[in-house]
Tab-separated table of C-alpha atoms in Angstrom:
chain	number	residue	atom	x	y	z
A	1	UNK	CA	61.326	64.641	108.885
A	2	UNK	CA	63.709	64.352	105.944
A	3	UNK	CA	62.037	67.310	104.299
A	4	UNK	CA	62.818	69.462	107.363
A	5	UNK	CA	66.388	68.248	107.785
A	6	UNK	CA	67.397	68.214	104.089
A	7	UNK	CA	67.572	72.103	103.704
A	8	UNK	CA	69.590	72.306	106.867
A	9	UNK	CA	71.900	69.543	105.669
A	10	UNK	CA	72.409	71.333	102.382
A	11	UNK	CA	73.294	74.568	104.052
A	12	UNK	CA	75.683	72.773	106.478
A	13	UNK	CA	77.482	70.812	103.703
A	14	UNK	CA	77.842	73.853	101.386
A	15	UNK	CA	79.063	76.038	104.338
A	16	UNK	CA	81.629	73.455	105.358
A	17	UNK	CA	82.922	73.189	101.801
A	18	UNK	CA	82.968	76.926	101.383
A	19	UNK	CA	84.706	77.408	104.687
A	20	UNK	CA	87.591	75.045	103.819
A	21	UNK	CA	87.590	76.224	100.254
A	22	UNK	CA	88.050	79.826	101.342
A	23	UNK	CA	90.875	78.902	103.761
A	24	UNK	CA	92.630	76.808	101.204
A	25	UNK	CA	92.382	79.519	98.457
A	26	UNK	CA	93.359	82.501	100.589
A	27	UNK	CA	97.147	81.912	100.544
A	28	UNK	CA	97.189	81.541	96.746
A	29	UNK	CA	95.094	84.707	96.355
A	30	UNK	CA	97.109	86.714	98.831
A	31	UNK	CA	100.409	85.625	97.305
A	32	UNK	CA	99.175	86.586	93.860
A	33	UNK	CA	98.258	90.016	95.243
A	34	UNK	CA	101.703	90.386	96.747
A	35	UNK	CA	103.341	89.310	93.468
A	36	UNK	CA	101.191	91.816	91.508
A	37	UNK	CA	102.109	94.606	93.881
A	38	UNK	CA	105.810	93.743	93.819
A	39	UNK	CA	106.030	93.477	89.974
A	40	UNK	CA	104.885	97.073	89.619
A	41	UNK	CA	108.392	98.049	90.828
A	42	UNK	CA	110.375	94.736	90.790
A	43	UNK	CA	110.681	92.977	87.379
A	44	UNK	CA	109.996	89.255	87.253
A	45	UNK	CA	113.067	86.959	87.491
A	46	UNK	CA	115.265	89.843	88.592
A	47	UNK	CA	116.442	90.936	92.059
A	48	UNK	CA	115.373	94.439	93.090
A	49	UNK	CA	117.301	95.737	96.052
A	50	UNK	CA	114.859	97.844	98.121
A	51	UNK	CA	115.948	100.667	100.412
A	52	UNK	CA	115.530	100.338	104.223
A	53	UNK	CA	111.915	99.919	105.233
A	54	UNK	CA	109.932	102.787	106.593
A	55	UNK	CA	106.226	103.276	107.299
A	56	UNK	CA	105.895	105.192	103.989
A	57	UNK	CA	107.648	102.350	102.047
A	58	UNK	CA	106.270	98.887	102.952
A	59	UNK	CA	106.259	96.365	100.100
A	60	UNK	CA	104.768	93.497	102.149
A	61	UNK	CA	102.851	93.067	105.423
A	62	UNK	CA	104.846	93.086	108.670
A	63	UNK	CA	108.241	94.148	107.263
A	64	UNK	CA	111.182	94.289	109.568
A	65	UNK	CA	112.784	97.764	109.759
A	66	UNK	CA	115.988	96.042	110.895
A	67	UNK	CA	116.460	94.101	107.665
A	68	UNK	CA	117.406	95.178	104.172
A	69	UNK	CA	115.287	93.276	101.620
A	70	UNK	CA	115.990	92.275	98.033
A	71	UNK	CA	113.107	90.713	96.143
A	72	UNK	CA	112.892	88.506	93.088
A	73	UNK	CA	109.342	87.641	91.993
A	74	UNK	CA	109.839	84.525	89.891
A	75	UNK	CA	108.031	82.705	87.100
A	76	UNK	CA	109.459	79.383	85.928
A	77	UNK	CA	107.164	79.092	82.892
A	78	UNK	CA	110.033	79.883	80.520
A	79	UNK	CA	112.540	77.615	82.267
A	80	UNK	CA	114.403	77.071	85.499
A	81	UNK	CA	115.825	80.026	87.430
A	82	UNK	CA	119.376	80.283	88.658
A	83	UNK	CA	119.870	82.227	91.842
A	84	UNK	CA	123.317	83.383	92.830
A	85	UNK	CA	124.308	85.457	95.834
A	86	UNK	CA	127.094	86.179	98.240
A	87	UNK	CA	125.601	86.276	101.698
A	88	UNK	CA	127.018	89.109	103.703
A	89	UNK	CA	129.599	87.544	106.093
A	90	UNK	CA	129.504	88.421	109.799
A	91	UNK	CA	125.906	89.503	109.904
A	92	UNK	CA	122.640	87.694	109.542
A	93	UNK	CA	121.729	87.401	105.875
A	94	UNK	CA	119.729	84.768	104.069
A	95	UNK	CA	118.059	83.815	100.765
A	96	UNK	CA	114.632	82.232	101.019
A	97	UNK	CA	112.159	80.961	98.468
A	98	UNK	CA	108.342	81.098	98.890
A	99	UNK	CA	106.043	79.269	96.557
A	100	UNK	CA	102.586	80.229	95.334
A	101	UNK	CA	100.986	78.651	98.357
A	102	UNK	CA	103.236	80.798	100.631
A	103	UNK	CA	105.231	77.774	101.892
A	104	UNK	CA	108.980	78.236	102.347
A	105	UNK	CA	110.659	75.964	99.866
A	106	UNK	CA	114.262	76.866	100.585
A	107	UNK	CA	116.351	78.962	102.934
A	108	UNK	CA	120.088	79.290	103.464
A	109	UNK	CA	121.831	81.796	105.729
A	110	UNK	CA	125.348	83.257	105.964
A	111	UNK	CA	126.407	80.777	108.656
A	112	UNK	CA	125.360	77.818	106.532
A	113	UNK	CA	127.232	79.249	103.474
A	114	UNK	CA	130.377	79.971	105.561
A	115	UNK	CA	131.620	82.543	103.160
A	116	UNK	CA	131.038	80.465	99.989
A	117	UNK	CA	129.040	82.055	97.162
A	118	UNK	CA	125.546	80.581	96.739
A	119	UNK	CA	124.286	79.060	93.515
A	120	UNK	CA	121.009	77.240	93.402
A	121	UNK	CA	118.591	76.371	90.593
A	122	UNK	CA	114.822	76.596	91.098
A	123	UNK	CA	112.904	74.281	88.782
A	124	UNK	CA	109.553	72.702	88.273
A	125	UNK	CA	109.239	68.921	88.184
A	126	UNK	CA	110.458	67.677	84.781
A	127	UNK	CA	112.480	70.798	83.859
A	128	UNK	CA	116.023	69.992	82.881
A	129	UNK	CA	118.736	71.550	85.122
A	130	UNK	CA	122.490	71.772	84.800
A	131	UNK	CA	124.414	68.872	86.246
A	132	UNK	CA	126.047	69.277	89.657
A	133	UNK	CA	124.135	72.345	90.818
A	134	UNK	CA	122.026	72.377	93.966
A	135	UNK	CA	118.374	72.195	92.772
A	136	UNK	CA	115.166	73.052	94.452
A	137	UNK	CA	112.107	71.538	92.864
A	138	UNK	CA	108.904	73.543	93.447
A	139	UNK	CA	105.311	72.633	92.822
A	140	UNK	CA	104.190	75.969	91.347
A	141	UNK	CA	105.591	78.180	88.607
A	142	UNK	CA	105.484	81.370	90.496
A	143	UNK	CA	106.545	82.736	93.900
A	144	UNK	CA	108.903	85.143	95.569
A	145	UNK	CA	112.634	84.944	96.471
A	146	UNK	CA	113.746	87.113	99.287
A	147	UNK	CA	117.157	88.203	100.479
A	148	UNK	CA	117.347	89.459	103.987
A	149	UNK	CA	120.348	91.333	105.453
A	150	UNK	CA	120.412	92.431	109.094
A	151	UNK	CA	121.144	96.124	109.723
A	152	UNK	CA	122.160	96.941	113.297
A	153	UNK	CA	121.642	100.624	112.264
A	154	UNK	CA	120.169	101.996	109.026
A	155	UNK	CA	123.357	103.913	108.380
A	156	UNK	CA	125.016	100.576	107.640
A	157	UNK	CA	122.971	100.145	104.460
A	158	UNK	CA	125.481	101.952	102.206
A	159	UNK	CA	128.268	99.536	103.315
A	160	UNK	CA	126.105	96.430	102.798
A	161	UNK	CA	124.654	97.347	99.438
A	162	UNK	CA	127.651	96.397	97.270
A	163	UNK	CA	127.543	92.838	98.693
A	164	UNK	CA	123.786	92.265	98.653
A	165	UNK	CA	123.537	93.669	95.175
A	166	UNK	CA	125.525	90.693	93.927
A	167	UNK	CA	122.351	88.610	94.328
A	168	UNK	CA	120.983	87.668	90.885
A	169	UNK	CA	118.033	85.752	89.421
A	170	UNK	CA	118.470	84.457	85.898
A	171	UNK	CA	116.255	82.297	83.719
A	172	UNK	CA	118.061	79.340	82.218
A	173	UNK	CA	117.160	78.188	78.715
A	174	UNK	CA	114.113	75.938	79.019
B	1	UNK	CA	60.651	76.916	89.674
B	2	UNK	CA	59.957	77.804	93.342
B	3	UNK	CA	61.618	74.707	94.476
B	4	UNK	CA	64.776	75.419	92.395
B	5	UNK	CA	64.920	78.977	93.801
B	6	UNK	CA	64.601	77.566	97.340
B	7	UNK	CA	67.603	75.189	96.866
B	8	UNK	CA	69.639	77.964	95.117
B	9	UNK	CA	68.872	80.185	98.010
B	10	UNK	CA	70.042	77.574	100.522
B	11	UNK	CA	73.302	77.028	98.581
B	12	UNK	CA	73.879	80.789	98.576
B	13	UNK	CA	73.308	80.907	102.298
B	14	UNK	CA	75.659	78.002	102.862
B	15	UNK	CA	78.399	79.686	100.738
B	16	UNK	CA	77.950	82.979	102.538
B	17	UNK	CA	78.125	81.348	106.002
B	18	UNK	CA	81.148	79.213	105.193
B	19	UNK	CA	83.217	81.834	103.428
B	20	UNK	CA	82.122	84.563	105.835
B	21	UNK	CA	83.306	82.497	108.831
B	22	UNK	CA	86.668	81.674	107.102
B	23	UNK	CA	87.308	85.381	106.214
B	24	UNK	CA	86.402	86.461	109.798
B	25	UNK	CA	88.843	83.886	111.236
B	26	UNK	CA	91.596	84.924	108.851
B	27	UNK	CA	91.157	88.588	109.672
B	28	UNK	CA	90.963	88.177	113.375
B	29	UNK	CA	93.025	85.072	114.068
B	30	UNK	CA	96.371	85.297	115.892
B	31	UNK	CA	99.625	84.891	113.971
B	32	UNK	CA	100.206	81.352	115.212
B	33	UNK	CA	98.196	80.605	118.354
B	34	UNK	CA	99.464	77.217	119.367
B	35	UNK	CA	102.129	78.370	121.817
B	36	UNK	CA	101.455	81.140	124.385
B	37	UNK	CA	104.155	82.668	126.614
B	38	UNK	CA	102.766	85.436	128.752
B	39	UNK	CA	101.225	87.959	126.289
B	40	UNK	CA	103.155	86.486	123.332
B	41	UNK	CA	101.899	83.900	120.972
B	42	UNK	CA	103.638	81.964	118.204
B	43	UNK	CA	102.992	79.034	115.905
B	44	UNK	CA	105.143	75.859	115.505
B	45	UNK	CA	104.682	75.417	111.787
B	46	UNK	CA	104.661	78.989	110.394
B	47	UNK	CA	106.066	79.194	106.914
B	48	UNK	CA	106.220	75.448	106.350
B	49	UNK	CA	104.247	72.886	104.376
B	50	UNK	CA	103.231	71.350	107.733
B	51	UNK	CA	101.189	74.407	108.707
B	52	UNK	CA	97.453	73.677	109.008
B	53	UNK	CA	95.126	75.292	106.455
B	54	UNK	CA	93.959	77.973	108.923
B	55	UNK	CA	97.459	78.970	110.060
B	56	UNK	CA	98.664	79.196	106.500
B	57	UNK	CA	95.778	81.547	105.520
B	58	UNK	CA	96.324	83.812	108.609
B	59	UNK	CA	100.062	84.027	108.026
B	60	UNK	CA	99.433	84.834	104.319
B	61	UNK	CA	97.337	87.834	105.352
B	62	UNK	CA	99.277	89.036	108.423
B	63	UNK	CA	102.798	87.675	108.134
B	64	UNK	CA	103.447	86.792	104.442
B	65	UNK	CA	106.980	85.446	103.749
B	66	UNK	CA	107.602	84.380	107.315
B	67	UNK	CA	110.489	81.952	107.701
B	68	UNK	CA	110.217	78.519	109.237
B	69	UNK	CA	111.042	78.081	112.948
B	70	UNK	CA	114.587	76.761	112.430
B	71	UNK	CA	115.460	80.079	110.864
B	72	UNK	CA	113.279	82.501	112.892
B	73	UNK	CA	110.630	82.465	115.619
B	74	UNK	CA	107.985	85.138	115.451
B	75	UNK	CA	106.080	86.016	118.629
B	76	UNK	CA	103.193	88.502	118.635
B	77	UNK	CA	101.659	90.352	121.512
B	78	UNK	CA	98.307	92.304	121.181
B	79	UNK	CA	97.915	92.721	124.976
B	80	UNK	CA	100.045	93.666	127.947
B	81	UNK	CA	101.036	91.066	130.584
B	82	UNK	CA	97.844	91.748	132.456
B	83	UNK	CA	95.749	90.898	129.370
B	84	UNK	CA	94.596	94.377	128.412
B	85	UNK	CA	94.839	95.292	124.770
B	86	UNK	CA	97.823	97.434	123.850
B	87	UNK	CA	96.719	101.056	123.268
B	88	UNK	CA	98.715	103.800	121.551
B	89	UNK	CA	97.559	106.301	124.211
B	90	UNK	CA	99.418	104.428	126.935
B	91	UNK	CA	103.013	104.014	128.124
B	92	UNK	CA	104.397	100.512	128.564
B	93	UNK	CA	107.638	99.179	130.038
B	94	UNK	CA	108.778	96.059	128.231
B	95	UNK	CA	111.339	94.274	130.413
B	96	UNK	CA	113.307	91.199	129.422
B	97	UNK	CA	116.574	89.362	129.621
B	98	UNK	CA	118.749	87.193	127.355
B	99	UNK	CA	116.877	85.835	124.358
B	100	UNK	CA	118.387	82.716	123.011
B	101	UNK	CA	118.941	83.711	119.374
B	102	UNK	CA	121.700	85.016	117.185
B	103	UNK	CA	119.760	88.288	116.857
B	104	UNK	CA	116.354	89.538	117.988
B	105	UNK	CA	114.219	92.638	117.613
B	106	UNK	CA	110.768	93.913	118.750
B	107	UNK	CA	108.744	95.877	116.165
B	108	UNK	CA	105.531	97.893	116.667
B	109	UNK	CA	102.732	97.489	114.082
B	110	UNK	CA	99.150	98.376	113.757
B	111	UNK	CA	96.603	95.549	114.076
B	112	UNK	CA	96.851	94.867	110.316
B	113	UNK	CA	100.618	94.254	110.558
B	114	UNK	CA	101.787	97.582	109.055
B	115	UNK	CA	104.351	99.976	110.457
B	116	UNK	CA	102.830	103.058	111.921
B	117	UNK	CA	104.232	106.436	110.696
B	118	UNK	CA	105.899	108.544	113.428
B	119	UNK	CA	108.065	111.653	113.356
B	120	UNK	CA	111.063	109.771	114.520
B	121	UNK	CA	110.858	107.069	111.833
B	122	UNK	CA	111.437	104.639	114.683
B	123	UNK	CA	109.681	101.352	114.651
B	124	UNK	CA	111.714	98.766	116.527
B	125	UNK	CA	114.476	97.935	118.990
B	126	UNK	CA	116.980	95.188	118.174
B	127	UNK	CA	119.447	93.319	120.258
B	128	UNK	CA	122.270	95.301	118.679
B	129	UNK	CA	120.956	98.360	120.463
B	130	UNK	CA	120.844	96.863	123.965
B	131	UNK	CA	123.929	98.077	125.884
B	132	UNK	CA	126.365	95.195	126.559
B	133	UNK	CA	125.945	95.500	130.408
B	134	UNK	CA	122.078	95.294	130.080
B	135	UNK	CA	121.801	92.153	127.951
B	136	UNK	CA	120.608	90.102	130.938
B	137	UNK	CA	118.118	92.695	132.145
B	138	UNK	CA	116.864	95.438	129.847
B	139	UNK	CA	113.808	97.694	129.593
B	140	UNK	CA	112.357	99.302	126.575
B	141	UNK	CA	109.812	102.062	126.996
B	142	UNK	CA	106.896	102.170	124.523
B	143	UNK	CA	104.548	105.184	124.330
B	144	UNK	CA	103.268	108.168	122.431
B	145	UNK	CA	105.901	110.646	123.803
B	146	UNK	CA	109.625	110.724	123.312
B	147	UNK	CA	111.555	109.112	126.201
B	148	UNK	CA	115.208	108.854	127.103
B	149	UNK	CA	117.022	105.586	126.545
B	150	UNK	CA	115.554	102.667	124.670
B	151	UNK	CA	112.066	103.391	123.440
B	152	UNK	CA	109.627	102.846	120.580
B	153	UNK	CA	106.927	105.447	119.705
B	154	UNK	CA	103.403	104.144	119.356
B	155	UNK	CA	102.589	106.729	116.624
B	156	UNK	CA	98.858	106.201	117.062
B	157	UNK	CA	96.052	106.608	119.561
B	158	UNK	CA	94.628	103.300	118.389
B	159	UNK	CA	95.442	99.705	119.207
B	160	UNK	CA	98.794	98.241	118.213
B	161	UNK	CA	100.722	95.011	118.505
B	162	UNK	CA	104.332	93.975	118.924
B	163	UNK	CA	106.269	91.337	117.001
B	164	UNK	CA	109.319	89.791	118.570
B	165	UNK	CA	111.593	88.204	115.990
B	166	UNK	CA	114.239	85.720	117.087
B	167	UNK	CA	116.574	84.812	114.230
B	168	UNK	CA	118.571	81.629	114.390
B	169	UNK	CA	116.889	80.530	117.653
B	170	UNK	CA	118.879	78.357	120.032
B	171	UNK	CA	118.249	75.946	122.836
B	172	UNK	CA	114.632	75.788	124.085
B	173	UNK	CA	113.761	78.765	121.875
B	174	UNK	CA	114.437	76.415	118.885
B	175	UNK	CA	113.114	73.206	120.417
B	176	UNK	CA	110.114	74.083	122.508
B	177	UNK	CA	109.244	77.807	122.889
B	178	UNK	CA	106.525	77.030	125.464
B	179	UNK	CA	109.359	76.551	127.976
B	180	UNK	CA	111.135	79.897	127.594
B	181	UNK	CA	110.641	83.253	129.243
B	182	UNK	CA	109.840	86.326	127.075
B	183	UNK	CA	109.678	90.046	127.934
B	184	UNK	CA	106.913	91.241	130.198
B	185	UNK	CA	104.838	94.239	129.033
B	186	UNK	CA	103.609	96.504	131.917
B	187	UNK	CA	101.183	99.330	131.363
B	188	UNK	CA	101.893	102.736	132.798
B	189	UNK	CA	100.017	106.027	132.408
B	190	UNK	CA	97.479	106.573	129.589
B	191	UNK	CA	96.455	109.799	127.894
B	192	UNK	CA	92.800	110.680	128.238
């Protein structure tokens, strides 16, 4: 009896482990692919301000054509990252941080900032950060920071660009 | 030697079965299936560390960089309100009312989540385009041919899906989306 069941049990246990292993690994793998695709045109630890989304110009799956995106693929290996931005007042805009597992680690929008400039430091556990600065501790060294700015009409992009281009990522000394 | 090969073979079969099932579920799974409102589905924990392992994997493939629910709700429809798959050969009337959010939009994608090229470079309709007098009752036409008023071209003869984004959701939209009303999608004529 055991001789008959043992092969089936091995297949079942390996299949179960493989199933959960694949599901667990997929977000990391897909995020790495997205980072690799992005860094062909967007340098690491710098914001790149992309033009309005069109079918011929999609940097990530399911982009919104109603938003202007700025992307900063980050790598904290050399030290914490300072993110500064002025969120566009009067229209939806936000800065969000996604870690290597695709989880959202941080998000702030224009209403929450109420016109104040944003300054936040992204750091791994144990990395020294400047005193008195809002700090976000992340578990993984890499990820993507995204600025979203709502466009009611694509023609508004030119007026919004000077404000969204104030967003910066900068590595602090490690 | 024969016994070793047998066990190796069993392990390979197990690996193939488990990973094959996982890949199939990731590729075909809905973008958050735990809340259904008419033809629309959404997930409660999209983009957060609370998301279950399967939701996180599906979102990574089909909705990477999605925001958490307090910032945005994402609803996806792959069928009309009668349950038939959305087809680029058909015309649809999407009719809705007030959506409790600071801003909302509906965007048309292929089944992989990519914008479909069309000669109008038109992919979505947002709340900013709804005339003030129609905010409580509006209709957007969706179809392969240009139409007057609010419309989105399908750009394909193949299947498509719609994503409704509600940024800065309010009220029940923020608390419990299973209790809200969302636009209906009614099929009209189809090309042969």
